[in-house]
Coordinates of C-alpha atoms in Angstrom, one line a residue:
X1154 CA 140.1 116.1 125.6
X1155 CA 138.4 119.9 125.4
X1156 CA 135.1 120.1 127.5
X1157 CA 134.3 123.6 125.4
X1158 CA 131.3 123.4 123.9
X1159 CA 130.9 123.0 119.8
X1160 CA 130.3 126.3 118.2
X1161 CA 127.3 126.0 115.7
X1162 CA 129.9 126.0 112.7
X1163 CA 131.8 122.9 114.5
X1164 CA 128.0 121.4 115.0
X1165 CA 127.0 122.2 111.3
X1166 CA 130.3 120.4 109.9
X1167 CA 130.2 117.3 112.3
X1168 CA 126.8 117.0 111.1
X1169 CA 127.4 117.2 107.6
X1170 CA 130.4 114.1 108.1
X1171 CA 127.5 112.5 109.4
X1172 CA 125.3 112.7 106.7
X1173 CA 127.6 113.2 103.7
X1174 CA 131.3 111.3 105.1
X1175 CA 134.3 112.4 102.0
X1176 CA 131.5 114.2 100.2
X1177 CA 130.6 116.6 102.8
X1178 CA 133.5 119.2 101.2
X1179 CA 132.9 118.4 97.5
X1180 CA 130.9 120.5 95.2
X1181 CA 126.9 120.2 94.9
X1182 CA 124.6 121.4 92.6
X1183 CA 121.2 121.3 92.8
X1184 CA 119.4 122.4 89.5
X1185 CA 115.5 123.3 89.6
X1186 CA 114.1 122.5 86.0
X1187 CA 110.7 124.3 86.1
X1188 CA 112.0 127.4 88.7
X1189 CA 109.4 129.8 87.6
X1190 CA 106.3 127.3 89.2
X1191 CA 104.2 127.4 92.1
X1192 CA 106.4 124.3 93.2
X1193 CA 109.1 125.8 93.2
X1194 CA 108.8 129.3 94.7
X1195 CA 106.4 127.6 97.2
X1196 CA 108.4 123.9 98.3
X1197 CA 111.5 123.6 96.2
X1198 CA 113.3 126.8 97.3
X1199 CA 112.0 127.1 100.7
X1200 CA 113.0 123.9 101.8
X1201 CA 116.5 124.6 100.3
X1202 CA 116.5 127.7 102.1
X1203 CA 115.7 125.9 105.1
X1204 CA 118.2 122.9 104.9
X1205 CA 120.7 125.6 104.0
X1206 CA 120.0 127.7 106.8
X1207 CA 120.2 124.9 109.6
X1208 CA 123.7 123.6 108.1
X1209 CA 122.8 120.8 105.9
X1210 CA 124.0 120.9 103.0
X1211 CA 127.0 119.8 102.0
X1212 CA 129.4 123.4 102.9
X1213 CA 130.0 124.1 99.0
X1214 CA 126.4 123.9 97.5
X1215 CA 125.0 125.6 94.1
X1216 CA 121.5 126.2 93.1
X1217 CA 120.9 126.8 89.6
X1218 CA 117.0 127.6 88.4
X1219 CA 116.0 127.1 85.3
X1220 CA 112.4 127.7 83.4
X1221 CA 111.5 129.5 80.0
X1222 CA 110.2 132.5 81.8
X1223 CA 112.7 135.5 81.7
X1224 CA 113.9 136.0 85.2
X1225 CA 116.4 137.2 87.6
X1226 CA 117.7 135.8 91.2
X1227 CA 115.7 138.9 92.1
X1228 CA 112.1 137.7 90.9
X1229 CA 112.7 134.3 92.6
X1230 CA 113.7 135.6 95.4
X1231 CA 110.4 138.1 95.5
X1232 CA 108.4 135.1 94.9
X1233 CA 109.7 132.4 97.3
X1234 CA 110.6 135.4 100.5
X1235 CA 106.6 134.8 101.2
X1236 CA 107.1 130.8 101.7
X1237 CA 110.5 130.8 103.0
X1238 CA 109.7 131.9 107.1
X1239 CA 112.4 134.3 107.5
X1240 CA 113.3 135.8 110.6
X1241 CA 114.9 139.0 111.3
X1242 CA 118.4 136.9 112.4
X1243 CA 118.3 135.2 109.3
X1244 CA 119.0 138.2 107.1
X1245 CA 123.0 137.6 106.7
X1246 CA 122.4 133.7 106.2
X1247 CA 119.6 134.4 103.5
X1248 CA 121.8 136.7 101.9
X1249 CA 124.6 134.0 102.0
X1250 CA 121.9 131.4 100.5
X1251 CA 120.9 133.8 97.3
X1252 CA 124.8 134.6 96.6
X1253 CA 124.8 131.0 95.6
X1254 CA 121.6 131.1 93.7
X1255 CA 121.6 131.6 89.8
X1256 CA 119.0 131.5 86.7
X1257 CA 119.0 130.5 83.0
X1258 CA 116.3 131.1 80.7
X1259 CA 115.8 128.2 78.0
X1260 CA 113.4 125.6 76.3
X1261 CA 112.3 122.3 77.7
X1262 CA 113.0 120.6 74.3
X1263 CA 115.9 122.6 72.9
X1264 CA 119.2 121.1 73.1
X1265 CA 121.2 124.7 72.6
X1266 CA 119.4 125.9 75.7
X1267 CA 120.9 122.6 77.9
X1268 CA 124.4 123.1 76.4
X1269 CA 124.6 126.5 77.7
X1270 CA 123.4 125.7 80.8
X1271 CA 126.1 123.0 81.1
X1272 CA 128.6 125.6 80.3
X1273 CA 126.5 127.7 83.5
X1274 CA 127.6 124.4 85.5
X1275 CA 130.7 124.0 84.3
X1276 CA 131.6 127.5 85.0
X1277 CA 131.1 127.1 89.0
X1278 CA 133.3 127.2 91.7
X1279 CA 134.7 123.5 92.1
X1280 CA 132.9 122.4 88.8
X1281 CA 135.1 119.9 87.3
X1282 CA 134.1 117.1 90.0
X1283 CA 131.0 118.5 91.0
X1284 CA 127.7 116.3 92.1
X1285 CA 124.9 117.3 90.2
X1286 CA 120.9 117.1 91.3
X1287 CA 118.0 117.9 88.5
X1288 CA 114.8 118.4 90.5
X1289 CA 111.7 118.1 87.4
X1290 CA 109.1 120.4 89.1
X1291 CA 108.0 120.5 85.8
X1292 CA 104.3 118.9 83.8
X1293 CA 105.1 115.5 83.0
X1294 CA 104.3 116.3 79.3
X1295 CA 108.1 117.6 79.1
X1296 CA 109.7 114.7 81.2
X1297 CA 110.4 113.0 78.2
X1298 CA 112.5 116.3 76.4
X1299 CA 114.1 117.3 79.6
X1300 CA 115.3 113.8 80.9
X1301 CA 116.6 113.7 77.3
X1302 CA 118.0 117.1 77.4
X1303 CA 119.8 116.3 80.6
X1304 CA 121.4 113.1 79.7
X1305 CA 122.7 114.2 76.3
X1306 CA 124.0 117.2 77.7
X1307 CA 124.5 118.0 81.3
X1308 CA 125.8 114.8 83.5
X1309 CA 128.8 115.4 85.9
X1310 CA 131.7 114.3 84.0
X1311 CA 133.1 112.7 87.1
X1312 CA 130.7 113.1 90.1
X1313 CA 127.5 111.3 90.2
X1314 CA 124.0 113.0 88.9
X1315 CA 121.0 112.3 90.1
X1316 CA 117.0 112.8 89.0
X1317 CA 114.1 113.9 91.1
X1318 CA 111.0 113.1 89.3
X1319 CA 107.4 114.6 90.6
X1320 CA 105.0 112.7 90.8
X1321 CA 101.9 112.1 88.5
X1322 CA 104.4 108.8 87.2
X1323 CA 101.5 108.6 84.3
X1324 CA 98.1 108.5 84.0
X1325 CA 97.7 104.7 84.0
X1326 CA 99.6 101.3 83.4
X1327 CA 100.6 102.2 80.2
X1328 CA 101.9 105.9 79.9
X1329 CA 103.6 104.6 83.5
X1330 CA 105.3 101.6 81.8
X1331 CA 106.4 104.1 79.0
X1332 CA 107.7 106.7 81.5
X1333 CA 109.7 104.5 83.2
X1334 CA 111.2 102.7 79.9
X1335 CA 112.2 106.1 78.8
X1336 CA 114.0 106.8 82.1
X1337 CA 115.5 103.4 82.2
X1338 CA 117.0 104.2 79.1
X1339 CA 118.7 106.9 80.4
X1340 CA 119.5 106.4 83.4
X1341 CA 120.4 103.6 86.0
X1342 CA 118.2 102.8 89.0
X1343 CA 120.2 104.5 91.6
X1344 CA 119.8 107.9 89.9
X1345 CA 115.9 107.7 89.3
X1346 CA 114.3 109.3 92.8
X1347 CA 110.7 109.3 92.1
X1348 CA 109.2 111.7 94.6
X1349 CA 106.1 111.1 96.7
X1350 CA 106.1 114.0 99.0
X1351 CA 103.7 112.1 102.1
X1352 CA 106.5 109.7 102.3
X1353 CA 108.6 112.0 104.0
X1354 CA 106.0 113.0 106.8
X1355 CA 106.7 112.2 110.7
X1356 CA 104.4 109.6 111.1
X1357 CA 103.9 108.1 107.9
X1358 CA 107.9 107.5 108.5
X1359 CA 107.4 106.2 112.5
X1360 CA 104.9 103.6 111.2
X1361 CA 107.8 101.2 110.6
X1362 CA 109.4 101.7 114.1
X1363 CA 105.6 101.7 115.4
X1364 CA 105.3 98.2 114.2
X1365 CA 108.5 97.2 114.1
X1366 CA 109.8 98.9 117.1
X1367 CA 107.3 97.3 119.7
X1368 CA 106.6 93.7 120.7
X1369 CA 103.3 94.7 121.8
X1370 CA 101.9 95.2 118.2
X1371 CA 103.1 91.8 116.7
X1372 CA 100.8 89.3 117.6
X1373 CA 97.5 91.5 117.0
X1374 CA 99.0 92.7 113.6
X1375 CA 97.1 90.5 111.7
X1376 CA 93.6 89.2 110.3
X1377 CA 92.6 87.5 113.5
X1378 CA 92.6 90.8 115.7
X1379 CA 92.3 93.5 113.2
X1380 CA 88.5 94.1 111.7
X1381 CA 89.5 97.4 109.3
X1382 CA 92.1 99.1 108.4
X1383 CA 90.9 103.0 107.5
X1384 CA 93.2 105.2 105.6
X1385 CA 92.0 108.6 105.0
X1386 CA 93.4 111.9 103.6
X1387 CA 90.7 114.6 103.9
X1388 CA 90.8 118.6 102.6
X1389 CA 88.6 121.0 103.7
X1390 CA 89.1 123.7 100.5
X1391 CA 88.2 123.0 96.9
X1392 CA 90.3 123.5 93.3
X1393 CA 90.0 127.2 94.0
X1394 CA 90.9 127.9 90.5
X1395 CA 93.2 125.3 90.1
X1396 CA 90.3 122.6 88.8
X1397 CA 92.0 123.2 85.3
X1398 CA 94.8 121.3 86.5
X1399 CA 92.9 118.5 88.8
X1400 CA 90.3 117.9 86.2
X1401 CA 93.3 116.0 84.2
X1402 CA 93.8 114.0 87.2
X1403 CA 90.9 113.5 89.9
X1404 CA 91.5 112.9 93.1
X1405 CA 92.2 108.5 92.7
X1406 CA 95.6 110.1 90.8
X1407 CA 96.2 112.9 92.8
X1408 CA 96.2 111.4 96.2
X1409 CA 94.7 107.7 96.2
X1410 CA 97.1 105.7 94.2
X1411 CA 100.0 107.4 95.5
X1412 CA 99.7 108.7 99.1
X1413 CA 97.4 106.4 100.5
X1414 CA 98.7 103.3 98.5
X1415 CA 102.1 103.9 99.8
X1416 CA 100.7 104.4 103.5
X1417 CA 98.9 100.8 103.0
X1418 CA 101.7 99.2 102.0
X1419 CA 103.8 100.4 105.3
X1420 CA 100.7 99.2 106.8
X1421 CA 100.4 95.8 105.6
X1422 CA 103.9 94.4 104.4
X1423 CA 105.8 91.9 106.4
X1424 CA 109.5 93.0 108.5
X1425 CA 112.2 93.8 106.2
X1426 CA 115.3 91.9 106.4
X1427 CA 116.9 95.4 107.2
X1428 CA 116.3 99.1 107.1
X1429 CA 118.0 99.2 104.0
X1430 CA 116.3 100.8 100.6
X1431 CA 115.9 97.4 98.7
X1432 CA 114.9 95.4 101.4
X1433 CA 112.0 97.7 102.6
X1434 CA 110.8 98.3 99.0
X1435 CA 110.9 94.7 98.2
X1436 CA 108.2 94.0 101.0
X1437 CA 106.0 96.8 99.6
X1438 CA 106.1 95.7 96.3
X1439 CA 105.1 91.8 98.3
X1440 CA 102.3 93.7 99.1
X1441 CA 101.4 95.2 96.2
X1442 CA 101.3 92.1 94.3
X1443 CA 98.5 90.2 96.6
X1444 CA 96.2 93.3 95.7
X1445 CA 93.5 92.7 93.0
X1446 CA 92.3 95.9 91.0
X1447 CA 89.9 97.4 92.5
X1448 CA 86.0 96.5 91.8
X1449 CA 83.6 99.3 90.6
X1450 CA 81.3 97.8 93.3
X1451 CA 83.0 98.3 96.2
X1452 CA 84.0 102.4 95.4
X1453 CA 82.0 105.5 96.0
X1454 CA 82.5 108.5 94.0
X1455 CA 81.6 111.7 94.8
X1456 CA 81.3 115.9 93.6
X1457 CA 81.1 118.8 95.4
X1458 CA 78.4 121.3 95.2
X1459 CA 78.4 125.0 96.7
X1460 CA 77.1 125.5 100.2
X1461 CA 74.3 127.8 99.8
X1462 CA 74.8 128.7 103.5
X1463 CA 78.4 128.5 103.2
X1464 CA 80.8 131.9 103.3
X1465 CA 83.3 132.5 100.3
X1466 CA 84.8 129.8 98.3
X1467 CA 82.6 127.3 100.1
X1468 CA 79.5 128.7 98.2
X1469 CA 81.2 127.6 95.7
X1470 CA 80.8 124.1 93.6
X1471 CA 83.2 122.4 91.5
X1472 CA 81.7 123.0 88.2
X1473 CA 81.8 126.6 89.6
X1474 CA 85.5 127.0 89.1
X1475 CA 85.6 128.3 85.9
X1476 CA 88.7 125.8 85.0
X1477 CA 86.7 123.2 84.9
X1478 CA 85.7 122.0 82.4
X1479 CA 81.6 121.9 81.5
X1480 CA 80.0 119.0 82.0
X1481 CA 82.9 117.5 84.1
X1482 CA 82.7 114.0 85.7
X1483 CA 85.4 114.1 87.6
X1484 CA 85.3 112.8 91.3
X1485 CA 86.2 114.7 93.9
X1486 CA 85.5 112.3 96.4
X1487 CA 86.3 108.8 96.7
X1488 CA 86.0 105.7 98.8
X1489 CA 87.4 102.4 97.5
X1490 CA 87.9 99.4 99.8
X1491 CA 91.1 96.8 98.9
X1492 CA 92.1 93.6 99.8
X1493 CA 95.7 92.3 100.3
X1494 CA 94.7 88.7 99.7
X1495 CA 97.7 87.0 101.4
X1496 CA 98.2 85.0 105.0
X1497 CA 98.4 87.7 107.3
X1498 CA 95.4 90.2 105.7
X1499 CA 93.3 87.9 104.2
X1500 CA 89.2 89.4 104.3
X1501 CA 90.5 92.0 106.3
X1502 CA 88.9 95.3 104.0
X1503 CA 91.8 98.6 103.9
X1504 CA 89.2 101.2 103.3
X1505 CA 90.6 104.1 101.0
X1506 CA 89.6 107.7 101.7
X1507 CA 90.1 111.0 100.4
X1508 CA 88.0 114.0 99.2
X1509 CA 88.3 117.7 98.6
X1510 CA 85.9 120.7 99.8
X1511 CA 84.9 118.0 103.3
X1512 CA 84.0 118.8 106.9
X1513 CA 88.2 118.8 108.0
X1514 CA 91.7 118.6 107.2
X1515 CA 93.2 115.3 108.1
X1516 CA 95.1 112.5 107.4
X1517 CA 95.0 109.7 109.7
X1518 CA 95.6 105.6 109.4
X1519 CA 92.9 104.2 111.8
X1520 CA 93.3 100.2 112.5
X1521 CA 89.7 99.2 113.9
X1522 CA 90.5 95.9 116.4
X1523 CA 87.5 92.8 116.3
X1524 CA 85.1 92.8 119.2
X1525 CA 86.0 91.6 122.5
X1526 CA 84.3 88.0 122.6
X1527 CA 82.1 87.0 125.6
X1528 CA 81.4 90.2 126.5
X1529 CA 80.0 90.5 130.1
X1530 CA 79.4 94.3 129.4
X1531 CA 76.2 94.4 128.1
X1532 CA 77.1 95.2 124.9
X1533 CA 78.4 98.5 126.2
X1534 CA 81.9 98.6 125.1
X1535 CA 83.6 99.6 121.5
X1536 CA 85.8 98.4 119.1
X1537 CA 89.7 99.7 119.8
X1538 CA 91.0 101.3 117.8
X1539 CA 94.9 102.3 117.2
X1540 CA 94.8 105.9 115.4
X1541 CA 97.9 107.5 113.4
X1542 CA 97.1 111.0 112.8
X1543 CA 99.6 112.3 110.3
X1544 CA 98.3 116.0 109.6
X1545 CA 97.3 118.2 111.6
X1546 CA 98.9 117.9 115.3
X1547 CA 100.8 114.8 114.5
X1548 CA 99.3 111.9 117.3
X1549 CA 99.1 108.6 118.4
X1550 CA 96.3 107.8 120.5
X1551 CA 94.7 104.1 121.4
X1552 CA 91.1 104.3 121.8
X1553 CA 90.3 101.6 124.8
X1554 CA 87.9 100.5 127.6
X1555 CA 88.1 101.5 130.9
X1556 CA 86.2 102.1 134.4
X1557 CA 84.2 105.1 134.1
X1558 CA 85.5 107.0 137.7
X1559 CA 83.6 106.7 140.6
X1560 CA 81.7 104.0 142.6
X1561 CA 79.9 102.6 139.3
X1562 CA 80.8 99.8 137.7
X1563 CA 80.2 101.2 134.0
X1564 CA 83.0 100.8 131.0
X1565 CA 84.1 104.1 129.2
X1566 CA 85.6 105.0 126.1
X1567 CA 89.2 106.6 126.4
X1568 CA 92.5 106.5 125.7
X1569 CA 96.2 106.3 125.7
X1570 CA 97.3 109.4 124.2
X1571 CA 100.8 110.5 122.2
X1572 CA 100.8 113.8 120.9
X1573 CA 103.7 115.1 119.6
X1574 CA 103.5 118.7 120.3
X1575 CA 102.9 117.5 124.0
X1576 CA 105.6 115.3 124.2
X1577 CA 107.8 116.7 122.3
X1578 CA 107.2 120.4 122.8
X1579 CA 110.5 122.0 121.7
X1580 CA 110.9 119.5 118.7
X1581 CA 110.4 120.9 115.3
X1582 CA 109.8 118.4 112.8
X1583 CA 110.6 119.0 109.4
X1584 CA 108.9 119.5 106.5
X1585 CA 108.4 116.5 104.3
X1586 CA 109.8 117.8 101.4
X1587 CA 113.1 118.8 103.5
X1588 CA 113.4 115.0 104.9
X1589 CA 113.0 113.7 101.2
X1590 CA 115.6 116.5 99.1
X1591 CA 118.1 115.7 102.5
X1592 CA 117.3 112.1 101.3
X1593 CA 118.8 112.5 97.7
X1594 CA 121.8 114.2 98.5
X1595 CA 122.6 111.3 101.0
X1596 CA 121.3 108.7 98.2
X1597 CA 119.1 107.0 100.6
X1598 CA 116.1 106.1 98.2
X1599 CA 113.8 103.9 101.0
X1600 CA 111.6 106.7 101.3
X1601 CA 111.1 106.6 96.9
X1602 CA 109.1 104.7 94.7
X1603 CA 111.0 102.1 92.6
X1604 CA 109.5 101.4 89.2
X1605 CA 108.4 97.9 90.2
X1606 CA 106.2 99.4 92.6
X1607 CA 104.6 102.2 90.5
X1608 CA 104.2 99.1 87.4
X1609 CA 101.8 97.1 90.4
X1610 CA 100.4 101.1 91.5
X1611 CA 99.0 100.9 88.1
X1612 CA 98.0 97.8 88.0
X1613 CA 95.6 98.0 90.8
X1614 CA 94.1 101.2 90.0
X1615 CA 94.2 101.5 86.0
X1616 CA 90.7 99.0 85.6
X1617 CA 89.3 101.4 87.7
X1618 CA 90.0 104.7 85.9
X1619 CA 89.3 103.7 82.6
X1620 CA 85.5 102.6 83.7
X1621 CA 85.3 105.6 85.6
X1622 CA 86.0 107.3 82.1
X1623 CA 84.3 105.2 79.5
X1624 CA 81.5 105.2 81.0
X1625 CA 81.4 109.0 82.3
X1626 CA 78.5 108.8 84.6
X1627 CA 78.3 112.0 87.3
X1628 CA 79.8 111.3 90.6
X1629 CA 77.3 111.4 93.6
X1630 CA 77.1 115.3 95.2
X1631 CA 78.0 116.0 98.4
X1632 CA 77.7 119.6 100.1
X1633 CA 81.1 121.7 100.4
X1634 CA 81.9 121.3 104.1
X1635 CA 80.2 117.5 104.7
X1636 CA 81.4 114.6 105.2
X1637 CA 81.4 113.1 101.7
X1638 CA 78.7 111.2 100.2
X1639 CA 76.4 109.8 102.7
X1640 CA 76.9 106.0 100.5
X1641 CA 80.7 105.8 101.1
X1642 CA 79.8 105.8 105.1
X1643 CA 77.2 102.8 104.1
X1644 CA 80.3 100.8 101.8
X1645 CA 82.2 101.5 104.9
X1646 CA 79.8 99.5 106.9
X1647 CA 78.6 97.2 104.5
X1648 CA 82.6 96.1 105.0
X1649 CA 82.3 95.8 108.6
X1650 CA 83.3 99.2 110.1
X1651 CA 81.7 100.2 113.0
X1652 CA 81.6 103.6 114.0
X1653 CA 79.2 104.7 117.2
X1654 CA 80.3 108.0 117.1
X1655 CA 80.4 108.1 121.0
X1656 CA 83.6 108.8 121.4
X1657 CA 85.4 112.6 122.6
X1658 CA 89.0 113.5 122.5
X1659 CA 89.3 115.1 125.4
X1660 CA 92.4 117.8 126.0
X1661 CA 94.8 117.0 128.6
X1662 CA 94.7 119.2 131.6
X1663 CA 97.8 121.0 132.2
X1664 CA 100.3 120.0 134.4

């Protein structure tokens, strides 16, 4: 047995066994519908690049762009190079990367222009039994031509093919239902992967092996020692000329019933018989289905204004943006509190947040613990709390009681502190959408949203949306760089959060 060390190459291929077994050698094509986008040049191709450059993808791997625009391998490369982190050692290897790039110009709902860019796929190194991936970074408007497009015209003829789909799935229950029964119809379950980008982040990942992982959480995982659960996803820049695009959606579509509905259900759902896809997804969809649709009582809406004191874009209000439409009532801000009426969560409120143009960039799930009965304290200690910060500086900390140091006897407020770029300080975690494309060519889908899931998404939500727009009443302001409306922090506590504000993270000290 030979003690010599693995050069990278040797490393790169065991890896790629690892991931990929038999198909590790085959031919892979990965075809980005919509290559002309900001998606594209600013997540699809970089992350590519990247997965590329650290050694895998399976060895022989094709990218093929595709978008009506009239381009070159050139332009794309111009317009992804300023996303794509490239080092000065990387030249050769990014070079390598772009030899096996090429582009097509066609229509979305033109049958010639997906026959000839079969023939493009067919005419490939290694083609004949070549695995083929569609990624739609694409306006759902042309899902239906495309998906069409690409199952009368370009499936493998003997490898397997495989959809990405973006996500909004729909606006509501119904154009959802109808989405998915025109993708049914095409193509089987196992080549659907509806993409939710926040379920490939760290910690949204490590919440399963956080609960699961540790017998410490069990036993106060439940209604009788957990008063809130707070899930919150806050920006701290507005539409910046994009409010043309978000005034279609709002921010309940763009992040609520997607990035922080998923998070809950990681959150609340009961052990999965495994780790496998179909077992996890079935527990979320459990969870799901004890949710009622949300009440138009127990939601705050919200709008940003311009802050006159504010410098650049934060003078700036929504209806400033001169996408927007006039007259606008769409929220950017909201608060809605849920209820998963089942054994374990029953009465316990999961309190929904997310807002543009705030105070902070942050993403956190925050479970608030009950209070300590028979305090002897004097009413001098706070609630625990068990904080998951997924963006920025991934964290877990435990906010707790302890003796304040010294010869008095007086409780503090502290805690037990995991932060990743402590602990783990030569670790580079991935990007999400590099964890999630990884997933596909693997054809793990735990980490996508089956259609069962999306159908009870909908349900929850869809009541909700179509008040919010029959009735068209103006969200409440808030100033650009607050905290949000000052009535979601009184829903929050009219639902039995507690928040002192006493408490200070303070930074380690070196050691």
């Amino acid at each position: 047995m030979s003690c010599e060390p693995l050069t990278r190459c040797e490393v790169f291929g065991q890896l790629r066994r690892e991931l990929y077994g038999l198909e590790h050698s085959s031919t892979h094509v990965f075809i980005i519908l919509g290559a002309s986008g900001d998606l594209a040049k600013k997540k699809i191709y970089p992350t590519l690049w990247w997965l590329f450059r650290d050694g895998l993808l399976p060895r022989d791997t094709y990218f093929v762009g595709f978008a009506r625009s009239k381009l070159t391998v050139e332009d794309i490369k111009a317009a992804c190079l300023p996303h794509m982190k490239v080092t000065d050692k990387d030249i050769e290897c990014l070079s390598a990367f772009f030899s096996k790039n090429s582009y097509l110009s066609g229509k979305y709902d033109d049958g010639s222009s997906f026959t000839q860019l079969d023939s493009h796929l067919s005419s490939l190194p290694g083609a004949a039994e070549a695995k083929r991936l569609f990624y739609l970074a694409l306006p759902a408007t042309v899902y239906q031509h495309v998906s069409t497009n690409i199952r009368d015209y370009c499936m493998s003829r003997k490898g397997w093919s495989r959809v990405i789909v973006e996500k909004p799935f729909g606006r509501d229950l119904q154009s959802s239902e109808e989405l998915s029964a025109h993708l049914s119809s095409l193509f089987t379950d196992d080549q659907i992967y509806r993409i939710d980008h926040y379920m490939g982040k760290e910690m949204v990942q490590n919440l399963m092996v956080l609960r699961f992982g540790n017998r410490i959480f069990g036993p106060i995982w439940n209604r009788n020692s957990v008063a809130c659960v707070v899930l919150t996803f806050k920006e701290h820049f507005g539409t910046q000329g994009r409010g043309g695009y978000f005034d279609d959606f709002g921010i309940i579509r763009d992040v609520m019933q997607n990035h922080l509905l998923q998070i809950l259900c990681l959150v609340a759902m009961e052990k999965p018989a495994s780790t496998s896809p179909d077992d996890v997804r079935d527990e979320k969809v459990k969870v799901l289905k004890c949710v009622a649709p949300v009440a138009a009582t127990d939601v705050v809406l919200g709008q940003y204004l311009g802050n006159p004191e504010g410098e650049g874009y934060s003078k700036l209000g929504y209806h400033d943006d001169p996408s927007v439409p006039e007259g606008s009532c769409t929220p950017t801000f909201a608060t809605a509190v849920l209820y998963v009426r089942n054994e374990r969560w029953d009465g316990v409120p999961f309190i929904l947040r997310c807002g543009k143009a705030l105070n902070e960039r942050k993403a956190e799930v925050r479970l608030q613990f009950t209070d300590v009965p028979g305090d002897i304290f004097g009413e001098r200690c706070q609630r625990n709390e068990l904080v998951v910060r997924v963006q920025p500086d991934e964290a877990i900390y435990l906010k707790m009681m302890t003796k304040r140091p010294g010869v008095d006897f007086s409780p503090e407020e502290t805690e037990l502190d995991l932060t990743y770029r402590s602990r783990y300080k030569n670790v580079e975690l991935p990007d999400a959408y590099e964890r999630l494309i990884l997933d596909v060519f693997c054809g793990n889908q735990m980490h996508f949203v089956r259609s069962d899931e999306l159908r009870e998404a909908w349900r929850i939500f869809t009541p909700l949306l179509h008040h919010i727009e029959g009735e068209r009443n103006q969200p409440i302001p808030y100033t650009y760089g607050s905290r949000g409306p000052d009535e979601a922090d009184d829903l929050m506590k009219r639902v039995g959060f507690h928040y002192e504000g006493t408490y200070k993270w303070a930074k380690p000290h070196p050691t």
